[in-house]
Tab-separated table of C-alpha atoms in Angstrom:
chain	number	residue	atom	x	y	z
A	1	UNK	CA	0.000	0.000	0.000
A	2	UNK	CA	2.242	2.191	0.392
A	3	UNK	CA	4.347	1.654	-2.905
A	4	UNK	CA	1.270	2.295	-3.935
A	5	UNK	CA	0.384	5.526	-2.308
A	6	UNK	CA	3.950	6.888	-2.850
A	7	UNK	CA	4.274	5.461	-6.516
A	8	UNK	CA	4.639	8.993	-7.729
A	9	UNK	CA	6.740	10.730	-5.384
A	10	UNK	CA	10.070	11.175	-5.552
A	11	UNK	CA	12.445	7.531	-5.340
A	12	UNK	CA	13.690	8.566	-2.080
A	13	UNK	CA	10.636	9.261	-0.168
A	14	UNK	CA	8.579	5.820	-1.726
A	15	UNK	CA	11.525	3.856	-0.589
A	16	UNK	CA	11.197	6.012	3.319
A	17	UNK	CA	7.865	5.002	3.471
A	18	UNK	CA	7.727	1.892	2.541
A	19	UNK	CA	10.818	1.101	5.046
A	20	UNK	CA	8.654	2.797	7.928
A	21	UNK	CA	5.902	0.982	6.984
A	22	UNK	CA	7.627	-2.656	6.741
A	23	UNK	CA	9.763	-2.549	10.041
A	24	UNK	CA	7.066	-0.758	11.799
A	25	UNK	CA	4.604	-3.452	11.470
A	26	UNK	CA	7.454	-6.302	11.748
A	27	UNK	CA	8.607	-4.593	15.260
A	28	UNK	CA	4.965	-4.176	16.695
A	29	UNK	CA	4.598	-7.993	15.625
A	30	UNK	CA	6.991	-9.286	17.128
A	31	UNK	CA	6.535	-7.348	20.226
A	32	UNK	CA	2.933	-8.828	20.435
A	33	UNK	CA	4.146	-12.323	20.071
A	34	UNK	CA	6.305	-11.703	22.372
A	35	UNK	CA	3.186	-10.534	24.530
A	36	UNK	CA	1.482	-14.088	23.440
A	37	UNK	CA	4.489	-16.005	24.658
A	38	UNK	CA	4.062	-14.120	27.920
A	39	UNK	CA	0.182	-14.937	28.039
A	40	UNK	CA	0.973	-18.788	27.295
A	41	UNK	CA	3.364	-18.838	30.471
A	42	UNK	CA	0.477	-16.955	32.639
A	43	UNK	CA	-2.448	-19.442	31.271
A	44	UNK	CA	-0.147	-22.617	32.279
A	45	UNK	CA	0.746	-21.533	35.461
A	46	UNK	CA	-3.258	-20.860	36.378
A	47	UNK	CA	-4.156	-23.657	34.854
A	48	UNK	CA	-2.098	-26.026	37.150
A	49	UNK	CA	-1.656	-23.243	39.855
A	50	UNK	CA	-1.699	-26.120	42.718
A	51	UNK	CA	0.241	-28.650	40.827
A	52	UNK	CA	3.299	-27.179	39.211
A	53	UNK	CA	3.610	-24.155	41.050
A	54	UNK	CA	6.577	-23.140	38.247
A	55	UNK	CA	7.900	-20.007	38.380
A	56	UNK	CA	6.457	-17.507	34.747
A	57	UNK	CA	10.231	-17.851	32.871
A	58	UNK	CA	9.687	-22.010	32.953
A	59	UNK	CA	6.327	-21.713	32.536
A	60	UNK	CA	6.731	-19.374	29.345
A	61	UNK	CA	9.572	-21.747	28.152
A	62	UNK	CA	7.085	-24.549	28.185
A	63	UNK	CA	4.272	-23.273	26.595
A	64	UNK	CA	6.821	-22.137	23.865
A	65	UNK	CA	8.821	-25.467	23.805
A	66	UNK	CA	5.283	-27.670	23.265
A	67	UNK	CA	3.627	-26.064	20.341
A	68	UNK	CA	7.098	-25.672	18.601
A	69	UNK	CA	6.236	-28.955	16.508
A	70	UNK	CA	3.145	-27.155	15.017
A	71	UNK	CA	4.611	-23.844	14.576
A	72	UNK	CA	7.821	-25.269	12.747
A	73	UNK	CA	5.325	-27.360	10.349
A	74	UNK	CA	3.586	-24.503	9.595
A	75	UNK	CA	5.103	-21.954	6.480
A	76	UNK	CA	1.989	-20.373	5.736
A	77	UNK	CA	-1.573	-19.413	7.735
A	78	UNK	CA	-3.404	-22.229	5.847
A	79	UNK	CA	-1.821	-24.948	7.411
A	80	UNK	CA	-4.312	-25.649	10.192
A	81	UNK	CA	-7.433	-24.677	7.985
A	82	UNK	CA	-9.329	-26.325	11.553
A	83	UNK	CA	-7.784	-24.310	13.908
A	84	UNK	CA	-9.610	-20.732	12.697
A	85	UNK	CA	-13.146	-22.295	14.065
A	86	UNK	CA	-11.109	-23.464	17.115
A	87	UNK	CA	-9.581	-19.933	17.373
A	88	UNK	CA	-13.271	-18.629	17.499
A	89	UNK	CA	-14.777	-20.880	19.891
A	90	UNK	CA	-12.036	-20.183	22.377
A	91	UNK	CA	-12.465	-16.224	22.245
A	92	UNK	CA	-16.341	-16.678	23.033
A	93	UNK	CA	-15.390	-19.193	26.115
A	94	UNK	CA	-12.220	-17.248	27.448
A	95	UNK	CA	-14.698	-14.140	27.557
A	96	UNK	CA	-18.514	-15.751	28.708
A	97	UNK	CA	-17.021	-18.308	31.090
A	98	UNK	CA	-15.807	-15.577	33.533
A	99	UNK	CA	-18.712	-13.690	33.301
A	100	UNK	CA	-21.019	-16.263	33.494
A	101	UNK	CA	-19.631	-17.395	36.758
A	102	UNK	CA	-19.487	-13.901	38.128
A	103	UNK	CA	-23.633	-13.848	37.199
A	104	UNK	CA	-23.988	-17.458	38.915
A	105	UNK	CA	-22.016	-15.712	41.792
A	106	UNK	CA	-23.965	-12.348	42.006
A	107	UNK	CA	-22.642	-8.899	42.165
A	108	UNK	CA	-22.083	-9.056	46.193
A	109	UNK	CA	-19.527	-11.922	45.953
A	110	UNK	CA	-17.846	-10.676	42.874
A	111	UNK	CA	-17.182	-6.736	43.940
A	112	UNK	CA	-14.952	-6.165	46.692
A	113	UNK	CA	-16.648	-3.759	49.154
A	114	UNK	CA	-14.213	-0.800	48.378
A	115	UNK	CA	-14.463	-1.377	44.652
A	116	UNK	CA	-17.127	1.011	42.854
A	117	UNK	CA	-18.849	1.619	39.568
A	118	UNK	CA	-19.091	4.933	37.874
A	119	UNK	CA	-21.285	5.464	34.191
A	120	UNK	CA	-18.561	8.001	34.206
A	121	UNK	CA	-15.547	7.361	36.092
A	122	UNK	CA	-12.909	9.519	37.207
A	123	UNK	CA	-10.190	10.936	35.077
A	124	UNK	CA	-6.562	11.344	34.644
A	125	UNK	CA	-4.373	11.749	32.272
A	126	UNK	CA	-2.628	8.365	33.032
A	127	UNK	CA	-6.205	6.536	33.232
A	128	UNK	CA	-7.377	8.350	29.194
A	129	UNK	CA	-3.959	7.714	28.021
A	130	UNK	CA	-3.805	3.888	29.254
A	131	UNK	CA	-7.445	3.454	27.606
A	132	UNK	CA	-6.454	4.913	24.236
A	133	UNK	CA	-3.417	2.423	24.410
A	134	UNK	CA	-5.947	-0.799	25.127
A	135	UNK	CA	-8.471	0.537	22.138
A	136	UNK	CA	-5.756	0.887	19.441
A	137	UNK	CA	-4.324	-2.103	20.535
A	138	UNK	CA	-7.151	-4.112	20.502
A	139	UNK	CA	-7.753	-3.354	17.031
A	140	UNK	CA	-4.392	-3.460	15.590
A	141	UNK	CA	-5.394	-6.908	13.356
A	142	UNK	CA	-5.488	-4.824	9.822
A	143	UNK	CA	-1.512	-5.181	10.138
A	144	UNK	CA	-2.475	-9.234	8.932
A	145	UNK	CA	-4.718	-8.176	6.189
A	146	UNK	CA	-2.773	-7.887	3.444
A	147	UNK	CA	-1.488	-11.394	4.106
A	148	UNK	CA	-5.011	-12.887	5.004
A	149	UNK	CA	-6.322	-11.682	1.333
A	150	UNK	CA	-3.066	-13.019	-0.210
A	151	UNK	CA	-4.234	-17.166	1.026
A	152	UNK	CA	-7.598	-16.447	0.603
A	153	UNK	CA	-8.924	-18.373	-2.687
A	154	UNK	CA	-10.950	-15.681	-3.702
A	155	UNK	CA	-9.946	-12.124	-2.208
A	156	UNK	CA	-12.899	-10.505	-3.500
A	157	UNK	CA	-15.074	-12.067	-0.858
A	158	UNK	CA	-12.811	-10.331	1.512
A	159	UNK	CA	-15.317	-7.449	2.105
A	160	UNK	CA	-18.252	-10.096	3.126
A	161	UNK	CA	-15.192	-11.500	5.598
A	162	UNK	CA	-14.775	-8.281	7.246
A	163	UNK	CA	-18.208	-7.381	7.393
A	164	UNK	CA	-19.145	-10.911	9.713
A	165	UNK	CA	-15.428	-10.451	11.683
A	166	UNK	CA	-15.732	-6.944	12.288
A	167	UNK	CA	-18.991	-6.918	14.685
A	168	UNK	CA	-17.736	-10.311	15.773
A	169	UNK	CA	-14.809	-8.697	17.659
A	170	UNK	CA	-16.761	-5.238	18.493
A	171	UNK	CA	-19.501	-7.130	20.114
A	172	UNK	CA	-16.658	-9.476	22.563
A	173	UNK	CA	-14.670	-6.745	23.454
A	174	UNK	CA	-17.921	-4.828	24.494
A	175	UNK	CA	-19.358	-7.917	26.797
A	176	UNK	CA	-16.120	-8.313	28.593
A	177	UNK	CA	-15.354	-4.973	28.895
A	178	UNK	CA	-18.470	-3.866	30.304
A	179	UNK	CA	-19.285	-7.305	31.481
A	180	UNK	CA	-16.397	-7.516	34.033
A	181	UNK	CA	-17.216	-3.643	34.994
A	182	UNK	CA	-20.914	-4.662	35.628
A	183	UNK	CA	-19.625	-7.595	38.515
A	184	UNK	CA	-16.331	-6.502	39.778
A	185	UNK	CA	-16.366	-2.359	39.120
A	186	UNK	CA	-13.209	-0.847	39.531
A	187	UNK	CA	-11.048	-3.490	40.939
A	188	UNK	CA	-11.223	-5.340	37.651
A	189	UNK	CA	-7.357	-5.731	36.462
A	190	UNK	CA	-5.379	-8.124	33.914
A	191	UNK	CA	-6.976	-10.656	32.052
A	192	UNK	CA	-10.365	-11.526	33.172
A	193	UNK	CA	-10.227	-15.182	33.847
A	194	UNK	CA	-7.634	-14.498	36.176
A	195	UNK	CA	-9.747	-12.189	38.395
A	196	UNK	CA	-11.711	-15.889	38.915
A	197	UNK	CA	-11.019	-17.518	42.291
A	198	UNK	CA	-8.786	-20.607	41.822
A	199	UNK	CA	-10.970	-23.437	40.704
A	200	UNK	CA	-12.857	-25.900	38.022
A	201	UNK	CA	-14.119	-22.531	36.610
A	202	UNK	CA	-10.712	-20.738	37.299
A	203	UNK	CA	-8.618	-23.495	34.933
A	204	UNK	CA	-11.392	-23.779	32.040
A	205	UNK	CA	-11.183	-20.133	31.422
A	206	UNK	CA	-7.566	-20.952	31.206
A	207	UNK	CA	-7.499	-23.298	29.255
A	208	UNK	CA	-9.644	-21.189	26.355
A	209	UNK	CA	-7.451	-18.529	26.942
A	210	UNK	CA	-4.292	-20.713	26.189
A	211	UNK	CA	-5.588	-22.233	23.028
A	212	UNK	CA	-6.570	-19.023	21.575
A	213	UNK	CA	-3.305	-17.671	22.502
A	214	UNK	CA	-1.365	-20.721	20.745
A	215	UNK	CA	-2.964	-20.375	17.924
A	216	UNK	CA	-3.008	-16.383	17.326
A	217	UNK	CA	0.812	-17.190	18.234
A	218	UNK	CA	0.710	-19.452	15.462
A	219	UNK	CA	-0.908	-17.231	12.859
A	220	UNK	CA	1.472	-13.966	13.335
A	221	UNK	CA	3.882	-15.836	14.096
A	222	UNK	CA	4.253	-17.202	10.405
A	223	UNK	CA	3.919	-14.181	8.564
A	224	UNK	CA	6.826	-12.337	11.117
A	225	UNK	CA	9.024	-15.730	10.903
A	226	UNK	CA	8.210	-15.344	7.137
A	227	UNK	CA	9.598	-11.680	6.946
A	228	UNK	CA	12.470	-12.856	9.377
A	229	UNK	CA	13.690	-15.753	6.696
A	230	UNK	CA	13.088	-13.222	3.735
A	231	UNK	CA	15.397	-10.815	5.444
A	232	UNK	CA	18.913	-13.790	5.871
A	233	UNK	CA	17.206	-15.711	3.837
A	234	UNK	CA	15.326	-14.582	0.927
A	235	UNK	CA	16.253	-18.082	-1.721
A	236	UNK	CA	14.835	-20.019	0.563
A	237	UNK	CA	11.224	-18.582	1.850
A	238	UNK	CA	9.501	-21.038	-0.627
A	239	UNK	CA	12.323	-23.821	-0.969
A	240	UNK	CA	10.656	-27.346	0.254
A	241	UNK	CA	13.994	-28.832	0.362
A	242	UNK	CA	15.624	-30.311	3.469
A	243	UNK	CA	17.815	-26.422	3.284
A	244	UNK	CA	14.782	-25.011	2.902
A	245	UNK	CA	13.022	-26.196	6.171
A	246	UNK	CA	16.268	-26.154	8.007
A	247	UNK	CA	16.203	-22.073	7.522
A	248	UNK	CA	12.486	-22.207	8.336
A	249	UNK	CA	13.065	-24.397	11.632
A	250	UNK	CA	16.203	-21.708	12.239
A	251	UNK	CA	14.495	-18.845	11.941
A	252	UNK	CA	11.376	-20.075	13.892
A	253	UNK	CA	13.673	-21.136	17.091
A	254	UNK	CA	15.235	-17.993	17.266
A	255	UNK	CA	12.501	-15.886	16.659
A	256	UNK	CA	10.523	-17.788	19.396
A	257	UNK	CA	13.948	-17.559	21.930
A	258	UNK	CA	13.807	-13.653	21.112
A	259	UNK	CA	10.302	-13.788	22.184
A	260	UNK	CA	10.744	-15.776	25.302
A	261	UNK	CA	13.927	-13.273	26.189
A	262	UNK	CA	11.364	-9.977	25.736
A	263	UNK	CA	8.307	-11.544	28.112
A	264	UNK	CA	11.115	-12.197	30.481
A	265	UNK	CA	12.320	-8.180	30.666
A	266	UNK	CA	8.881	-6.974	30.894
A	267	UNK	CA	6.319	-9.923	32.835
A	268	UNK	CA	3.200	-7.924	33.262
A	269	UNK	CA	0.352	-8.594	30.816
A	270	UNK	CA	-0.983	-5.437	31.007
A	271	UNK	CA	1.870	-2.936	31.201
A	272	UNK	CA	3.568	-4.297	28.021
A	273	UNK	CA	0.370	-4.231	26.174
A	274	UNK	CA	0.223	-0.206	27.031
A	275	UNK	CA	3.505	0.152	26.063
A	276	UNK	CA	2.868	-1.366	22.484
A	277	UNK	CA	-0.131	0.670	22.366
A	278	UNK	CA	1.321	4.028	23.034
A	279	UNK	CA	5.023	3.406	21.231
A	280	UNK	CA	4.136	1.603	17.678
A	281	UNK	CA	0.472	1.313	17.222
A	282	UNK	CA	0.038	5.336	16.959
A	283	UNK	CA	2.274	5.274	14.305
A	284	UNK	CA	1.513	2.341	12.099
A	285	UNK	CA	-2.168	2.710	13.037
A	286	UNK	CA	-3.141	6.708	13.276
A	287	UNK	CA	-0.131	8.302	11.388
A	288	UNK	CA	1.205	6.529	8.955
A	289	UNK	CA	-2.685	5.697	7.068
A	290	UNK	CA	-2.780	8.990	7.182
A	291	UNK	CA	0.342	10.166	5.788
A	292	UNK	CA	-0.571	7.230	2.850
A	293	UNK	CA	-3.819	8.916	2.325
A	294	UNK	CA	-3.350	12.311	1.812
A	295	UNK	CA	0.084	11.648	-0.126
A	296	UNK	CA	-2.612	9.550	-2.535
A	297	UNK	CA	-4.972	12.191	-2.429
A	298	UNK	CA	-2.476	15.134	-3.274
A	299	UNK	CA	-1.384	12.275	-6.445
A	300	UNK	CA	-4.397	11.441	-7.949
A	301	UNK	CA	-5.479	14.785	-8.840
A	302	UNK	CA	-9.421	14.145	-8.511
A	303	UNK	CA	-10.443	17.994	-8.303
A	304	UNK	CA	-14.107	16.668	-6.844
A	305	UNK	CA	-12.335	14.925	-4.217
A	306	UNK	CA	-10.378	17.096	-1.481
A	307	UNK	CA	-9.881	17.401	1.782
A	308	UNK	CA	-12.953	19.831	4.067
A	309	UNK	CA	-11.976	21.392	6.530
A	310	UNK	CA	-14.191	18.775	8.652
A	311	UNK	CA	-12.020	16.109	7.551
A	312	UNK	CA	-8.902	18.203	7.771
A	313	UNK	CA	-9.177	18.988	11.167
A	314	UNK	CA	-10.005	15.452	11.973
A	315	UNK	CA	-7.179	14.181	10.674
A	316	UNK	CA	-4.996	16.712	12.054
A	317	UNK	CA	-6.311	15.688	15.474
A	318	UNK	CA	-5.908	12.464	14.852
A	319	UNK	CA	-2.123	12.703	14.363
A	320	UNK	CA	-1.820	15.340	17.391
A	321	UNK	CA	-3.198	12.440	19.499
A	322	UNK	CA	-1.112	10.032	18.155
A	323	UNK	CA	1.794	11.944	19.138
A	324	UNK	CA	0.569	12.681	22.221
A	325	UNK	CA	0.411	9.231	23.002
A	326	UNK	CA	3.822	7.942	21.561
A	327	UNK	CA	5.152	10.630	24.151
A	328	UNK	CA	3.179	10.712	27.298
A	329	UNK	CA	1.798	7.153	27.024
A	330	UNK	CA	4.993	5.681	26.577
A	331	UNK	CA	6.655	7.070	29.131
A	332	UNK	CA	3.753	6.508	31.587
A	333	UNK	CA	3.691	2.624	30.707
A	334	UNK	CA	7.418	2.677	31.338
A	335	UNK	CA	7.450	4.435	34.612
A	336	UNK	CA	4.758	1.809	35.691
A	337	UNK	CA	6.935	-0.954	34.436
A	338	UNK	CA	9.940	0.021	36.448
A	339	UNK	CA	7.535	0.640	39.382
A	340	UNK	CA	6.187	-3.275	39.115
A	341	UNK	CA	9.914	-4.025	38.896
A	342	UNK	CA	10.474	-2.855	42.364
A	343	UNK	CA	6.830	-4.309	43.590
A	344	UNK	CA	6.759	-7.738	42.035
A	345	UNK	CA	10.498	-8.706	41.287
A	346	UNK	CA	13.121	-7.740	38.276
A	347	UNK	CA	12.958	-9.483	34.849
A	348	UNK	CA	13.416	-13.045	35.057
A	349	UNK	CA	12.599	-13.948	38.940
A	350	UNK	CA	9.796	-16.201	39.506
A	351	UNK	CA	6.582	-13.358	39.306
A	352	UNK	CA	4.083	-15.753	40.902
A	353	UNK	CA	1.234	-13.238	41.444
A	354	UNK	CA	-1.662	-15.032	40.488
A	355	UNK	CA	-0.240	-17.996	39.105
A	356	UNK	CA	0.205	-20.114	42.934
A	357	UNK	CA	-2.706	-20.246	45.331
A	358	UNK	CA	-0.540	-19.558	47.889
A	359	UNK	CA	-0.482	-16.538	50.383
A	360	UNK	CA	2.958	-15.388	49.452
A	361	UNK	CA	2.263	-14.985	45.763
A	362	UNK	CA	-1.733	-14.371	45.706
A	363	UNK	CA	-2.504	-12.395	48.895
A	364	UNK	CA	-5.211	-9.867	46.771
A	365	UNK	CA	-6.374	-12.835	44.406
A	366	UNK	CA	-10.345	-13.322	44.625
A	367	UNK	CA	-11.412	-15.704	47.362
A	368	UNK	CA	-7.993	-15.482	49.410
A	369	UNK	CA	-8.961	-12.967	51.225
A	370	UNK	CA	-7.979	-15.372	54.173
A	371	UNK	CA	-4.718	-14.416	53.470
A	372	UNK	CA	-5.405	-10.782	54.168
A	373	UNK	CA	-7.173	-11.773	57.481
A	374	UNK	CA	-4.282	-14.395	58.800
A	375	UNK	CA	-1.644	-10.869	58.006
């Protein structure tokens, strides 16, 4: 797209923007896989949180280690045609299970007494900027369009696609959002099967969560291990020869060890999803479309087709607020990073906090409030 869009500017400024473009939307992909491999490690330790009782780096490692047979098998998204219907199921279960236990449980034994909700609720600057993070974030999945239409047997049927997975994922992040508000209020944190006291219902919601993270690992994991090989590589991407699936298996190990290294520096969930929203998703999402569009606008010439001021202005705010959040939201999610560092433990010590239903790690975790009371 942006060849495209740049196709009749100047040599030097096509090959700028395409560059930005690429290694933009490489970096924020392997950053979020990195954020997968960190939400694999999180779902194993809570699904066995009485059993293993691992500390996150192992259980990360694991995770990683036992879907490496599928992920080096797999060169292109098509491979598992099965697992897209699996993928789907486990969304719906990782978000109604939760809140269908917090309904069974009833709003007095899921909100803690000093927890509250608001229609409107406070704000800060820290709380607006950390939403805007989680919203562009959440729907940064037009980075794997380009490659969806290019396995799709008939990429004019994309549209219809869109149209059904669009509303899909507007209507699940609307039920869990304001579904976990409704039954815990404000002291709703992390991912929501983990604000679940330990139990049956506790390791199900796990155990959705994991397979939907395996497999979304899966998906964007091929097309960055695909860029990776095309970058050392390039003979080889397509090469079904024993050298060709040695570079594939080679590329995939490493990029998965990178992965594994990154969880490790930052372990929270959260905190490193806020930092990819404020760093890279303003910029491949918000600023450079809209550098794309108007360069294609300015190109084409069409003198019924111009920028209002309506439009003008919105796009102008819409780059202010990017900006605004590649500045202040960054360095926000850092400064709580390095905070959690000194609550929680450095990168790479055992971060048990919700993963062990134990008093030492899980003090705060729903229905140990025992541990509270015996302190």
């Amino acid at each position: 797209m942006a060849s495209q869009a740049f196709r009749h500017a100047p040599d030097w400024q096509r090959r700028t923007m395409e560059s930005l473009t690429l290694y933009s939307q490489q970096l924020f992909l392997f950053l979020v896989l990195a954020l997968y491999s960190l939400s694999v490690g999180r779902c194993l330790g809570t699904l066995f949180y009485d059993e293993l009782r691992l500390c996150l780096p192992v259980l990360v490692a694991i995770g990683l280690l036992s879907f490496m047979p599928v992920h080096l098998s797999s060169r292109s998204m098509g491979e598992y045609k099965g697992l897209i219907a699996l993928n789907v199921a486990t969304i719906i279960g990782s978000a109604l299970i939760p809140l269908v236990h917090m309904g069974a449980s009833g709003v007095k034994e899921t909100r803690a007494p000093d927890s509250v909700m608001k229609p409107v609720a406070d704000l800060s600057v820290a709380g607006v900027l950390s939403g805007l993070e989680v919203m562009s974030f959440a729907f940064t999945s037009q980075f794997m369009l380009v490659e969806i239409i290019a396995e799709m047997r008939n990429p004019a049927e994309f549209p219809s696609a869109y149209m059904i997975s669009a509303p899909f994922q507007g209507i699940m992040f609307l039920i869990a959002g304001v579904g976990a508000y409704f039954y815990m209020g404000s002291a709703v944190n992390g991912i929501l099967g983990e604000n679940l006291p330990f139990g049956p219902t506790f390791r199900v919601a796990a155990v959705c969560l994991l397979v939907h993270m395996l497999i979304t690992f899966l998906i964007k994991g091929v097309v960055f291990c695909r860029f990776a090989q095309q970058v050392w590589n390039p003979n080889g991407l397509n090469d079904v020869s024993w050298r060709g699936w040695s570079a594939w298996s080679t590329t995939v190990v490493v990029c998965t060890a990178l992965c594994w290294l990154l969880a490790q520096i930052v372990p929270f969930f959260t905190d490193l999803m806020d930092l990819l929203g404020a760093s890279l998703t303003p910029l491949s999402c918000y600023i450079i479309p809209v550098v794309l569009y108007c360069r294609w606008l300015h190109d084409t010439g069409y003198k019924d087709r111009t920028i209002g001021p309506i439009e003008g202005t919105a796009l102008v705010l819409e780059v202010l607020l990017s900006l605004v959040l590649m500045i202040f939201g960054t360095y926000f999610s850092i400064t709580t990073i390095l905070g959690k560092w000194k609550t929680y433990g450095a990168p790479f010590e055992c971060h048990c906090t919700n993963l062990w239903a134990t008093c030492e790690c899980s003090p705060n975790h729903a229905g140990m409030e025992h541990c509270l009371a015996e302190h």
